[in-house]
Each structure stands twice: as structure tokens, then as C-alpha cells.
PDB file of C-alpha atoms and ligand atoms in Angstrom:
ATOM      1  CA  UNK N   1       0.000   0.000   0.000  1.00  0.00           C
ATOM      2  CA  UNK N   2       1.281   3.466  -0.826  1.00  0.00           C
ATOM      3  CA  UNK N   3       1.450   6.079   2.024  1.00  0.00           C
ATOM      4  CA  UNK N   4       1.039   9.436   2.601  1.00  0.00           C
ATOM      5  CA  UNK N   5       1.690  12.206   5.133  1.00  0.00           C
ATOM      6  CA  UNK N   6      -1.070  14.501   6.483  1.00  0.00           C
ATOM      7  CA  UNK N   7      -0.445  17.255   8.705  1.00  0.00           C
ATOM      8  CA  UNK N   8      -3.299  18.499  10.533  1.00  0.00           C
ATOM      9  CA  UNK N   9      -2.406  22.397  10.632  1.00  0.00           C
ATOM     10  CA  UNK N  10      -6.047  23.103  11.587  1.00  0.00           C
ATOM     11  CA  UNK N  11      -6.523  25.244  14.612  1.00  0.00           C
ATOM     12  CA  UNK N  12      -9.399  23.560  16.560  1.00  0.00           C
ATOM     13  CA  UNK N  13     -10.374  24.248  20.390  1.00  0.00           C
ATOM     14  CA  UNK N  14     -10.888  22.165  23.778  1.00  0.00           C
ATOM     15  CA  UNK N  15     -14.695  22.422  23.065  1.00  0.00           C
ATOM     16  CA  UNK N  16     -14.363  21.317  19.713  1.00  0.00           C
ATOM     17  CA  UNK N  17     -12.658  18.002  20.600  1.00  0.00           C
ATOM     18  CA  UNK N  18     -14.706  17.114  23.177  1.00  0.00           C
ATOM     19  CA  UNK N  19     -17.484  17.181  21.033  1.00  0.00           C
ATOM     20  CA  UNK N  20     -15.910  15.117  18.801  1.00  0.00           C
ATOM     21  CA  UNK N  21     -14.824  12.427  21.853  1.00  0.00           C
ATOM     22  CA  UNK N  22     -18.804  12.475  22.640  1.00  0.00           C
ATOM     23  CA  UNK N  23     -19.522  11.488  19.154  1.00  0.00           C
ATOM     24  CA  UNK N  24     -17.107   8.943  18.835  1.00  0.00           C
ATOM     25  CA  UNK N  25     -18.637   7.069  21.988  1.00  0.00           C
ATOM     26  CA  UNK N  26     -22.061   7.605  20.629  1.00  0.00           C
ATOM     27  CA  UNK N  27     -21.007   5.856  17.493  1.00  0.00           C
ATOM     28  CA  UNK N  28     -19.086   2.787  19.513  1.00  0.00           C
ATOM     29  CA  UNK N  29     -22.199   2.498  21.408  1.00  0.00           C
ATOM     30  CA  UNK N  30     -24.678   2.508  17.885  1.00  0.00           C
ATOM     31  CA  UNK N  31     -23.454  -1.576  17.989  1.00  0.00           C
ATOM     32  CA  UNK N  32     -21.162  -3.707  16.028  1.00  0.00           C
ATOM     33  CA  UNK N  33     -23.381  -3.133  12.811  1.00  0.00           C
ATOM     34  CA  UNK N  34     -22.611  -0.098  12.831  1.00  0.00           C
ATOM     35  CA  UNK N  35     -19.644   0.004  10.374  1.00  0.00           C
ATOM     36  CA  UNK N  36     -19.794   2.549   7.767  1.00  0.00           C
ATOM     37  CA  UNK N  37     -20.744   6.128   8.837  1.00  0.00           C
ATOM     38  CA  UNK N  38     -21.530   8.771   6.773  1.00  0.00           C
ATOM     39  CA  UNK N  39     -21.603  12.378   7.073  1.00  0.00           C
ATOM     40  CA  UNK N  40     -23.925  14.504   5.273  1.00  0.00           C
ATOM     41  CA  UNK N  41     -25.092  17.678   5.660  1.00  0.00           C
ATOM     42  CA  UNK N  42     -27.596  19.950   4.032  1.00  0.00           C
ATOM     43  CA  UNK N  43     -25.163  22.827   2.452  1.00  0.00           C
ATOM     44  CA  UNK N  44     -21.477  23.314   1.774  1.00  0.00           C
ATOM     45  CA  UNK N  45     -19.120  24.592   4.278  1.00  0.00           C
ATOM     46  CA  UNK N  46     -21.035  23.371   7.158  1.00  0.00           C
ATOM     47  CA  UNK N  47     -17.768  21.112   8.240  1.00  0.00           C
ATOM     48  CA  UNK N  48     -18.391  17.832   7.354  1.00  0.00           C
ATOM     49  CA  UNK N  49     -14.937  17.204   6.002  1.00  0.00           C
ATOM     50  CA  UNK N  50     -13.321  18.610   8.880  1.00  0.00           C
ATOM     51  CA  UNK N  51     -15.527  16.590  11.330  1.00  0.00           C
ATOM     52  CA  UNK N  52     -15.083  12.956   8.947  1.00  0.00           C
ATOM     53  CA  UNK N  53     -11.243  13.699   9.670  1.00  0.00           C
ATOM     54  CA  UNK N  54     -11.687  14.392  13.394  1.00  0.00           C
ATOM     55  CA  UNK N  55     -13.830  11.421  14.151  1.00  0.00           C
ATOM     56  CA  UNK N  56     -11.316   9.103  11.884  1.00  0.00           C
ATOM     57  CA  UNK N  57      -8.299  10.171  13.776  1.00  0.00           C
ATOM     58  CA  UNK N  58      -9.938   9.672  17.204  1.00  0.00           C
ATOM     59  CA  UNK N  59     -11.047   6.641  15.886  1.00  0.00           C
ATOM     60  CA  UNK N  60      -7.898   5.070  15.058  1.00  0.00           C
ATOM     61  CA  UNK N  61      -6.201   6.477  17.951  1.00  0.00           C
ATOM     62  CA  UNK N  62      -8.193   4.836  19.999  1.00  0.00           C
ATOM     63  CA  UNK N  63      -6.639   1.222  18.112  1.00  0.00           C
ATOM     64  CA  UNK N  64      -9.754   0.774  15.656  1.00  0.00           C
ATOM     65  CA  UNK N  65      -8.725  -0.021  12.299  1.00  0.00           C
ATOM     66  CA  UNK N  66     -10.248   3.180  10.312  1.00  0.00           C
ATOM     67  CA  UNK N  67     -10.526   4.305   6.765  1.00  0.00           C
ATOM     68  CA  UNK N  68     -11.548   8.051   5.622  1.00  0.00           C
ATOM     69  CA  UNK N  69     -13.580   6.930   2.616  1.00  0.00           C
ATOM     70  CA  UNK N  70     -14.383  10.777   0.358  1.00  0.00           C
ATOM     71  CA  UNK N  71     -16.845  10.011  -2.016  1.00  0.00           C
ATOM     72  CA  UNK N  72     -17.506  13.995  -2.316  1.00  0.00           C
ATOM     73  CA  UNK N  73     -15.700  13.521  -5.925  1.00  0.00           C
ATOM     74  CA  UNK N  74     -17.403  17.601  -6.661  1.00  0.00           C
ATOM     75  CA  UNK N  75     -15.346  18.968  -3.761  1.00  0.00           C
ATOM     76  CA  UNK N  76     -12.410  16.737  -2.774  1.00  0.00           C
ATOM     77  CA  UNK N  77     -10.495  18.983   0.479  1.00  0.00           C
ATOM     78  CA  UNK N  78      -8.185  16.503   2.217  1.00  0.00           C
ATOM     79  CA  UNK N  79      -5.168  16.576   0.159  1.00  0.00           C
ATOM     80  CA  UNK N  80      -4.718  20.594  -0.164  1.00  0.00           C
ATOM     81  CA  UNK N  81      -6.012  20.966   3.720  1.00  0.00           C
ATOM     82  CA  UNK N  82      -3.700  18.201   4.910  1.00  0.00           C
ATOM     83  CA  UNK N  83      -0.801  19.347   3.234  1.00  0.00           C
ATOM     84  CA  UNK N  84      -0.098  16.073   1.342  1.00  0.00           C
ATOM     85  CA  UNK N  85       3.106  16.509  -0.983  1.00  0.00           C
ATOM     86  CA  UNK N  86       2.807  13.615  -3.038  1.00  0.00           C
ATOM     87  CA  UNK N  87       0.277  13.787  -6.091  1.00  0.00           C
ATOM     88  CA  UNK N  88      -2.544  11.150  -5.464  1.00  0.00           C
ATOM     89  CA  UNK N  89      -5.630   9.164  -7.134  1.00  0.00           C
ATOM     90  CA  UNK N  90      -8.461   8.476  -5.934  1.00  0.00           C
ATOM     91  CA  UNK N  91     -12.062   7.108  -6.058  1.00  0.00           C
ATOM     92  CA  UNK N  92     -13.116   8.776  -9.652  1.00  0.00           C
ATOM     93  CA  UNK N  93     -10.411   6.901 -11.031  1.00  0.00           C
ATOM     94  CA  UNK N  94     -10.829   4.029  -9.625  1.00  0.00           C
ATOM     95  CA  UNK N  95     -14.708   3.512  -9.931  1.00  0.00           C
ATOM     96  CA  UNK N  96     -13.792   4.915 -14.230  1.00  0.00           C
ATOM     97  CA  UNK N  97     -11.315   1.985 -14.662  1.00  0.00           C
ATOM     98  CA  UNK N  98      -8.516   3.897 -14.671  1.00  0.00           C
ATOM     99  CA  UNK N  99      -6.072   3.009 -11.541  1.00  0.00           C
ATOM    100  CA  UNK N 100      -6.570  -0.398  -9.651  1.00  0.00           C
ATOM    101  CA  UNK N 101      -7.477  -1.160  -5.736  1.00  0.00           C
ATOM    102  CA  UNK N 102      -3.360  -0.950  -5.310  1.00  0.00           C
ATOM    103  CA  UNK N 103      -3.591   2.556  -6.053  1.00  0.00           C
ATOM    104  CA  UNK N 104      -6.547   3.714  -4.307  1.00  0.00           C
ATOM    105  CA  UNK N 105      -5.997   2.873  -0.551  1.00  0.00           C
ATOM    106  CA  UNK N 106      -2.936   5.162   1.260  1.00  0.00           C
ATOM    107  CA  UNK N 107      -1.920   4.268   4.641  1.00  0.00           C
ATOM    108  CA  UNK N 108      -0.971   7.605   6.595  1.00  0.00           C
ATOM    109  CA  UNK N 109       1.358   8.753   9.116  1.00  0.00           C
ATOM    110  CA  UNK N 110      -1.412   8.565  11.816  1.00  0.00           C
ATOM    111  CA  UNK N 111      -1.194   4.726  13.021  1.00  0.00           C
ATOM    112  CA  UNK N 112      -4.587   2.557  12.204  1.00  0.00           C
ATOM    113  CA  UNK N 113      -5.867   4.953   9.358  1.00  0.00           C
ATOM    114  CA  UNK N 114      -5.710   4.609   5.919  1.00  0.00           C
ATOM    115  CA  UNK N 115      -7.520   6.777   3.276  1.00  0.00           C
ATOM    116  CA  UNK N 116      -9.036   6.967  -0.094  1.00  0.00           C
ATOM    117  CA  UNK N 117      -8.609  10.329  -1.830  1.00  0.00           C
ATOM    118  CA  UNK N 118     -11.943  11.239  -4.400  1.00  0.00           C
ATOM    119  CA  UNK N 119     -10.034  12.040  -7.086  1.00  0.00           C
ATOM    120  CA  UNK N 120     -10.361  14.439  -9.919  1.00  0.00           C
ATOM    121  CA  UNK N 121     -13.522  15.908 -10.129  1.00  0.00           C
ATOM    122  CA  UNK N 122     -15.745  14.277 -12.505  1.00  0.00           C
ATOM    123  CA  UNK N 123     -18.878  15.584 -14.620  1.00  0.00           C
ATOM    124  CA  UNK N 124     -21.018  12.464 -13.389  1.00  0.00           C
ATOM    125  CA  UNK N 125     -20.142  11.294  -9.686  1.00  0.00           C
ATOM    126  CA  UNK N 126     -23.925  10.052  -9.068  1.00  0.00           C
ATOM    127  CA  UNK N 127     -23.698   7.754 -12.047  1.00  0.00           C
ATOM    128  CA  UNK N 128     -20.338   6.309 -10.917  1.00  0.00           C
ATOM    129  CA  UNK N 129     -21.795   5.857  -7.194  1.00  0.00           C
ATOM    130  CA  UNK N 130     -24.492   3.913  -8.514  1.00  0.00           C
ATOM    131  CA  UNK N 131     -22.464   1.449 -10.538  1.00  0.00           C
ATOM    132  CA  UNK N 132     -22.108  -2.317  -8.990  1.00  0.00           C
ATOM    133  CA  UNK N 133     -18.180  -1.751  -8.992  1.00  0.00           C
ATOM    134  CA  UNK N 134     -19.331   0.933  -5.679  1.00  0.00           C
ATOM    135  CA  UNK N 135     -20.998  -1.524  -3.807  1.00  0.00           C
ATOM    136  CA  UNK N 136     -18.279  -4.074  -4.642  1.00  0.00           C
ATOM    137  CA  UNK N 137     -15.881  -1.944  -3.360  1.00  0.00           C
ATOM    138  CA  UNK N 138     -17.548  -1.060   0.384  1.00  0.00           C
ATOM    139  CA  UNK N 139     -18.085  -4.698   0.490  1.00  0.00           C
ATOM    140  CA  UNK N 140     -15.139  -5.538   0.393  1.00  0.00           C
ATOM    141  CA  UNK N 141     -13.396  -2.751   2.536  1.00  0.00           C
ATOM    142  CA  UNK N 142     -15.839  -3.465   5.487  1.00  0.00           C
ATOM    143  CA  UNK N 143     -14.127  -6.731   5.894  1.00  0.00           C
ATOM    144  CA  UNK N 144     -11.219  -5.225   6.463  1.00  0.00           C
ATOM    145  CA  UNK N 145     -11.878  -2.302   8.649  1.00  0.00           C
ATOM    146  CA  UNK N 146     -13.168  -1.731  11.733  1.00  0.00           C
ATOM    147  CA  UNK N 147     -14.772   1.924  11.169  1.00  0.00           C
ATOM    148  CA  UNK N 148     -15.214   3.376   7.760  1.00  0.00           C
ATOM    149  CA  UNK N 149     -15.984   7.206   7.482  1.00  0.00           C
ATOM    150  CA  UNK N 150     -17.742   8.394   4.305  1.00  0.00           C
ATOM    151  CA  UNK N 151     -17.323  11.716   3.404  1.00  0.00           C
ATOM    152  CA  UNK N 152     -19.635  12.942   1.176  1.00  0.00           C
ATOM    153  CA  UNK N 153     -21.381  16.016  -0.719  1.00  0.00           C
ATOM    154  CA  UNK N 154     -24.475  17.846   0.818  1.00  0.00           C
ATOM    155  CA  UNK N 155     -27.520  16.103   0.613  1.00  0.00           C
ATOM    156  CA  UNK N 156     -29.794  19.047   0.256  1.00  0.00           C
ATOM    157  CA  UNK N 157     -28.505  20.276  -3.461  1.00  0.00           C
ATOM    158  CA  UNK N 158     -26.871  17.024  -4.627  1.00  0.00           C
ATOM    159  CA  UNK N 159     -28.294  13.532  -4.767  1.00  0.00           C
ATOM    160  CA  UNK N 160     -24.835  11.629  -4.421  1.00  0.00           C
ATOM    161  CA  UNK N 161     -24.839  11.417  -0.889  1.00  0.00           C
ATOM    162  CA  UNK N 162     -28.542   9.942  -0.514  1.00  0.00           C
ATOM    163  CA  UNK N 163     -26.930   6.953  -3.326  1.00  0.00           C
ATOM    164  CA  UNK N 164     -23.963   6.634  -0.890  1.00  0.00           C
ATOM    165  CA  UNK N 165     -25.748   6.596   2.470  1.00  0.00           C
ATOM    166  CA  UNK N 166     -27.771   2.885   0.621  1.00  0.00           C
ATOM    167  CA  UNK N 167     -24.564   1.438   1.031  1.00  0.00           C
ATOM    168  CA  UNK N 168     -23.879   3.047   4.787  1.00  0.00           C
ATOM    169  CA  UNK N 169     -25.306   1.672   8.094  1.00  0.00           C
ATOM    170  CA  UNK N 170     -25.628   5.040   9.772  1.00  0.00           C
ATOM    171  CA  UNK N 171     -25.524   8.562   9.130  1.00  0.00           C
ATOM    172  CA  UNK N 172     -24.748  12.091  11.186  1.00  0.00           C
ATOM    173  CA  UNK N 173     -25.968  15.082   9.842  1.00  0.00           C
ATOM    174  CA  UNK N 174     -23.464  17.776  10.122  1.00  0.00           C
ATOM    175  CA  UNK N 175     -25.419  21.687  10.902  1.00  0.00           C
ATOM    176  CA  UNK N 176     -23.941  24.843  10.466  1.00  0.00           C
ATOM    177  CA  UNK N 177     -25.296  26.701  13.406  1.00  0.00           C
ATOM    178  CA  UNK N 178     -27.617  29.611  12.420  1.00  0.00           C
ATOM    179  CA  UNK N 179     -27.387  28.466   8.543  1.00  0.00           C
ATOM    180  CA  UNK N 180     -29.932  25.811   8.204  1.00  0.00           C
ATOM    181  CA  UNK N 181     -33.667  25.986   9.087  1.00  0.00           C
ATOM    182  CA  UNK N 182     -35.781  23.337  10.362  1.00  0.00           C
ATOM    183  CA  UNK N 183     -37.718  22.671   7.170  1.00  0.00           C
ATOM    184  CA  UNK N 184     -34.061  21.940   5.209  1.00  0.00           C
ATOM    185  CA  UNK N 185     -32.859  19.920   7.677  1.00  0.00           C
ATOM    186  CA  UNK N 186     -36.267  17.571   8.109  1.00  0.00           C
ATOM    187  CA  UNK N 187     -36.010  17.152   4.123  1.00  0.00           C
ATOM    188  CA  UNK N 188     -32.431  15.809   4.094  1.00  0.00           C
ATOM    189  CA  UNK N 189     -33.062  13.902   7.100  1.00  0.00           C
ATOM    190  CA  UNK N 190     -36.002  11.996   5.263  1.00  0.00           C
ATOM    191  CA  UNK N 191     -33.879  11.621   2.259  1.00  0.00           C
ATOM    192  CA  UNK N 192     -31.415   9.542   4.535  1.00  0.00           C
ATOM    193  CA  UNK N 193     -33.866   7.845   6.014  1.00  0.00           C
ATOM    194  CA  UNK N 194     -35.564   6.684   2.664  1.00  0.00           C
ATOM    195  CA  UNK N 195     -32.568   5.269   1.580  1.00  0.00           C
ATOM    196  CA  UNK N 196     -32.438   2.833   4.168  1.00  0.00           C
ATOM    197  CA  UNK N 197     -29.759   4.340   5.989  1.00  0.00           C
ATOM    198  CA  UNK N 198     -30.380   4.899   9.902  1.00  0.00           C
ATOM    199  CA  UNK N 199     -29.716   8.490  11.494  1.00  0.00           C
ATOM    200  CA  UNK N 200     -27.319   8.315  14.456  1.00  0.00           C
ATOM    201  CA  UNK N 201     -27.362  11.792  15.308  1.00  0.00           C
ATOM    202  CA  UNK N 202     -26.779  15.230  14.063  1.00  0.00           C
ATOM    203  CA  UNK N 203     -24.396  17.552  14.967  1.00  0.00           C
ATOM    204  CA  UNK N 204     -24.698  21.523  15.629  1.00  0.00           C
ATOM    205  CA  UNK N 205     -21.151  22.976  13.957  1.00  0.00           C
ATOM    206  CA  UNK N 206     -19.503  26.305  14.218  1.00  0.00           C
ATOM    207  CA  UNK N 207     -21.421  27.444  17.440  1.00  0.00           C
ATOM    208  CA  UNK N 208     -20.350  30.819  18.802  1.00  0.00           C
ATOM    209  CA  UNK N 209     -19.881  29.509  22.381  1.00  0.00           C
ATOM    210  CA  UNK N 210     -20.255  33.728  23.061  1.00  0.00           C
ATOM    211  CA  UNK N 211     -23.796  33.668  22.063  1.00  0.00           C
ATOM    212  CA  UNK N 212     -25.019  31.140  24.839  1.00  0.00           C
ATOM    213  CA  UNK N 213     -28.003  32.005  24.932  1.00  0.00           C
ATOM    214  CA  UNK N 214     -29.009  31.394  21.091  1.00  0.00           C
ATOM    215  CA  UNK N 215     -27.183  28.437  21.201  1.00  0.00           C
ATOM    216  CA  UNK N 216     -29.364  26.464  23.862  1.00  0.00           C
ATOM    217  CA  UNK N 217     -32.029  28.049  22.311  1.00  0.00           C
ATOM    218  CA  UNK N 218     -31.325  26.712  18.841  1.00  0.00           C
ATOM    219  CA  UNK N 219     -29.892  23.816  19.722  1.00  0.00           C
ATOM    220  CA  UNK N 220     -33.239  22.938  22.471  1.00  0.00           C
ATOM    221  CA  UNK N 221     -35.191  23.255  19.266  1.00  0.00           C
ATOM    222  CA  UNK N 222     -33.143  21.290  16.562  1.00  0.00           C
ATOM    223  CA  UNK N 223     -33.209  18.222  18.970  1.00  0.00           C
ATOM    224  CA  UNK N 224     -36.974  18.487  19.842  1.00  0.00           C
ATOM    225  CA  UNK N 225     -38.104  18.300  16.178  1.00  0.00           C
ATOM    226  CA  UNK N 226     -35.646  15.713  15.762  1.00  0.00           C
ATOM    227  CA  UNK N 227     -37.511  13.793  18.541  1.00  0.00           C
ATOM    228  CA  UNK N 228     -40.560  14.508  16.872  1.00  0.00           C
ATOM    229  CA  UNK N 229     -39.867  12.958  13.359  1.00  0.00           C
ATOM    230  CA  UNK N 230     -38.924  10.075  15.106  1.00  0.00           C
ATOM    231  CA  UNK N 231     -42.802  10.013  16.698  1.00  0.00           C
ATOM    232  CA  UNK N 232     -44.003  10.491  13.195  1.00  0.00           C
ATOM    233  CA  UNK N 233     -42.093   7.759  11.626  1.00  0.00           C
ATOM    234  CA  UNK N 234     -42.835   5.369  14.424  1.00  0.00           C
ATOM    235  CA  UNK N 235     -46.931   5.764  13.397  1.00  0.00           C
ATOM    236  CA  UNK N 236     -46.086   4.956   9.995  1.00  0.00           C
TER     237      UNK N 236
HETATM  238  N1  ADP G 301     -16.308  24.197  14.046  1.00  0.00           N
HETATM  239  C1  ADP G 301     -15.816  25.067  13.159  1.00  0.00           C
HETATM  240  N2  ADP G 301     -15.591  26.335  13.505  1.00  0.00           N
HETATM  241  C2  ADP G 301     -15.088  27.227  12.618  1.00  0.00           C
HETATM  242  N3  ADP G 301     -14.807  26.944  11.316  1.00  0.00           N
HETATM  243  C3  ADP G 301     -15.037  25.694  10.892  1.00  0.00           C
HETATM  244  C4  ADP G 301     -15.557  24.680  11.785  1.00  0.00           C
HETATM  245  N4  ADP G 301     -15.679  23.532  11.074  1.00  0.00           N
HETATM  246  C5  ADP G 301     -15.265  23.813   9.816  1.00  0.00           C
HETATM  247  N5  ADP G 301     -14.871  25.103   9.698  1.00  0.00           N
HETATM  248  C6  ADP G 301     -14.371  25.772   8.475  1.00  0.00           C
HETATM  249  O1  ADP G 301     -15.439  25.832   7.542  1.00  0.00           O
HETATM  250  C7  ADP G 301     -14.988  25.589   6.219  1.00  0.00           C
HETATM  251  C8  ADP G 301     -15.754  24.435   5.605  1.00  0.00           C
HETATM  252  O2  ADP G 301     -15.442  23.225   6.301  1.00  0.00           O
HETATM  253  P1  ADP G 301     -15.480  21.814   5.537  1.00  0.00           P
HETATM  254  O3  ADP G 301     -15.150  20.779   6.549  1.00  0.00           O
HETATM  255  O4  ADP G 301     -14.648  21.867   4.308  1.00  0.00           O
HETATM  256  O5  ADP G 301     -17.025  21.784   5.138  1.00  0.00           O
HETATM  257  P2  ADP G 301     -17.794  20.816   4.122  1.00  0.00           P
HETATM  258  O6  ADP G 301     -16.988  19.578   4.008  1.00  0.00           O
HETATM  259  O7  ADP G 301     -19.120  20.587   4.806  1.00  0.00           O
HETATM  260  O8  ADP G 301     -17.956  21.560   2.832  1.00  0.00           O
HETATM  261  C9  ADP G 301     -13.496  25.324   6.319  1.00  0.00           C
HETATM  262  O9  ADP G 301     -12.806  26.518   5.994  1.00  0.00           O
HETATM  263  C10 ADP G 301     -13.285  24.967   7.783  1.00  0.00           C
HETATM  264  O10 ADP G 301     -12.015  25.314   8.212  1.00  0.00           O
HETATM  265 MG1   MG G 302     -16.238  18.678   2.319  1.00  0.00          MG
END
């Protein structure tokens, strides 16, 4: 397996990984079917790709096995953000034809996590995620890892991620705080759901810890109507 270095020059706070700490236990408590996560959320720049790295890293720290899987082959982040010298493929190639399983899977200089890069962007990523040689391919990495965590593009302008999350066991939803309202949120969380794909949790990103007051507010809200949909599925 080829490897590559990442440096994590990001400048995150105490606050910020505790959260993530809190989210890894939730997901070690979702059960042992609970394999491949993915994270979704409604609009760009909400931080899934930051989180997906966070969790990973915890997650192999903590002696899992782990892959970062980015399937977000529209907006691929991790080699430019993790300063990664060498030139890499990825998944677009790979699920094209073009490079072999040798030359998609990197081991990194973080012990227990390997990664798959997207690759260049490509003018059809939904029609390449719905191919068998997709499925084929999680398939056959879930035998091998422990955790897998899928990266992938927002669910409320794209469709990509809704094809992904049929081949995932559980999904968080990733919020901008302040950015999304209630009705976006409930539509991308039924679009996970349809797909067969269980919700684990969602998670409130980029709070201003200053604003208190909004936040408990907001945040009091987001998880009541969450609560709520779950009432409403439960009669159907
Ligand atoms: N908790 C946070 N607080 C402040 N900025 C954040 C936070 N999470 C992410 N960002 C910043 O927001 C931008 C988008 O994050 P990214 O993870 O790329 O989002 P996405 O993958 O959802 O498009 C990046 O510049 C990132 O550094
Ligand atoms: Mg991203």
C-alpha cells in the first residue's frame, strides 16, 4: 500500500474536541453493525470534512482499524487541507477503470488509518456511485476495517450522498449553526432515512460559544423536532 503524510495544521479548540470524543462514543455504542458512517449535511461549508477527519483520527487512535472513505468527488479537500506533498488518485479513477485497488488505498502517518482520496472531479459522480463496482468496493473494505468514514457532498442540493448513504449503516448530519432551518434539515433527514440508511445523530457545527443564549435556544429546538420525526415515523 502506498502512504502518505497529512499534517493536521487546523486550529481547533478544547470544546471542539470534546465534542468530537462524545460522538465517537455515541457511534461505539450505535453496535457492532454499525460500520460505515456517513456524514452529510444539508449545504457546503457546514464542516463535514473537517468533522469525517476528526472522528477518523480519534477513531484510530483509539486502536480501531479506520478508513476516511471521500466520495464527495465535486469537492475533494483533504489533500490541499492536509498538506499532502505527493500527487494522489483516488475514487473517480478508480470507480472509471482507470487506476486499480493498489492505487486507491494510502496508509498515513497517523497509526490505524488509511484513506481513499476522491479524485479528480468528474462531470457524473452520481452515475459512478451507482455502478455495482461501488458496492463491490464497500463490500469488500468493510471486511477489512473496523470503522469506515464516508465523506460525502451535501444532501440538500446534490443527490450523491442519498446513493452513498444505501450502502452506509448510519448517518450524522453535520449543521452549520444559524445556517440551516428546520424545514431543510427535516427534508435531508427523510432523504437519509428513505434510503435505508439509519440516522445516528446530528451535529450543531460552528457554534459561537459567546452567544449562549441562542445556542441552547437553537440547539433545544433542533433536537426536539428531531424527537418529533422520530414520533411520526414510528406511526407509519
Ligand atoms: N467548528 C468550526 N468552527 C469554525 N470553522 C469551521 C468549523 N468547522 C469547519 N470550519 C471551516 O469551515 C470551512 C468548511 O469546512 P469543511 O469541513 O470543508 O465543510 P464541508 O466539508 O461541509 O464543505 C473550512 O474553511 C473549515 O475550516
Ligand atoms: Mg467537504
Amino acid at each position: 500500500m502506498k502512504r502518505v503524510s497529512m499534517q493536521d495544521v487546523r486550529k481547533t479548540d478544547y470544546y471542539y474536541e470534546e465534542a468530537i470524543k462524545t460522538l465517537l462514543t455515541n457511534i461505539k455504542f450505535a453496535g457492532k453493525d454499525v460500520k460505515t458512517i456517513l456524514l452529510t449535511s444539508c449545504y457546503p461549508n457546514e464542516g463535514k470534512s473537517d468533522i469525517t477527519f476528526s472522528l477518523a483520527r480519534e477513531m484510530a487512535a483509539s486502536g480501531k482499524r479506520v478508513l476516511l472513505l471521500d466520495t464527495d468527488m465535486r469537492k475533494s479537500t483533504y489533500a490541499l487541507r492536509f498538506r499532502v506533498a505527493e500527487s494522489v488518485s483516488g475514487l473517480s479513477q478508480f470507480l472509471s477503470g482507470q487506476i486499480g485497488i493498489a492505487d486507491l488505498l494510502y496508509s498515513t502517518n497517523y497509526e490505524n488509518l488509511d484513506i481513499i482520496f476522491a479524485g479528480p472531479s468528474v462531470p457524473n459522480p452520481s452515475a459512478l456511485l451507482g455502478e455495482g463496482i461501488f458496492s463491490t468496493l464497500m463490500k469488500k473494505l468493510r471486511e477489512h476495517y473496523d470503522y469506515i468514514f464516508v465523506d460525502t457532498p451535501p444532501l440538500g442540493t446534490i443527490i450523491d450522498a442519498a446513493i452513498v448513504a444505501q450502502k452506509c449503516d448510519g448517518a450524522v448530519l453535520v449543521v452549520e449553526s444559524e445556517a440551516v432551518s428546520h424545514k431543510v434539515a427535516k427534508k435531508v433527514l427523510v432523504q437519509i432515512e428513505k434510503s435505508g440508511c439509519r440516522t445516528l445523530g446530528a451535529v450543531l457545527n460552528k457554534v459561537d460559544m459567546k452567544k449562549d443564549k441562542y445556542y441552547s435556544r437553537y440547539s433545544g429546538k433542533y433536537a426536539a423536532y428531531y424527537e418529533k420525526m422520530k414520533e411520526d415515523q414510528n406511526k407509519n
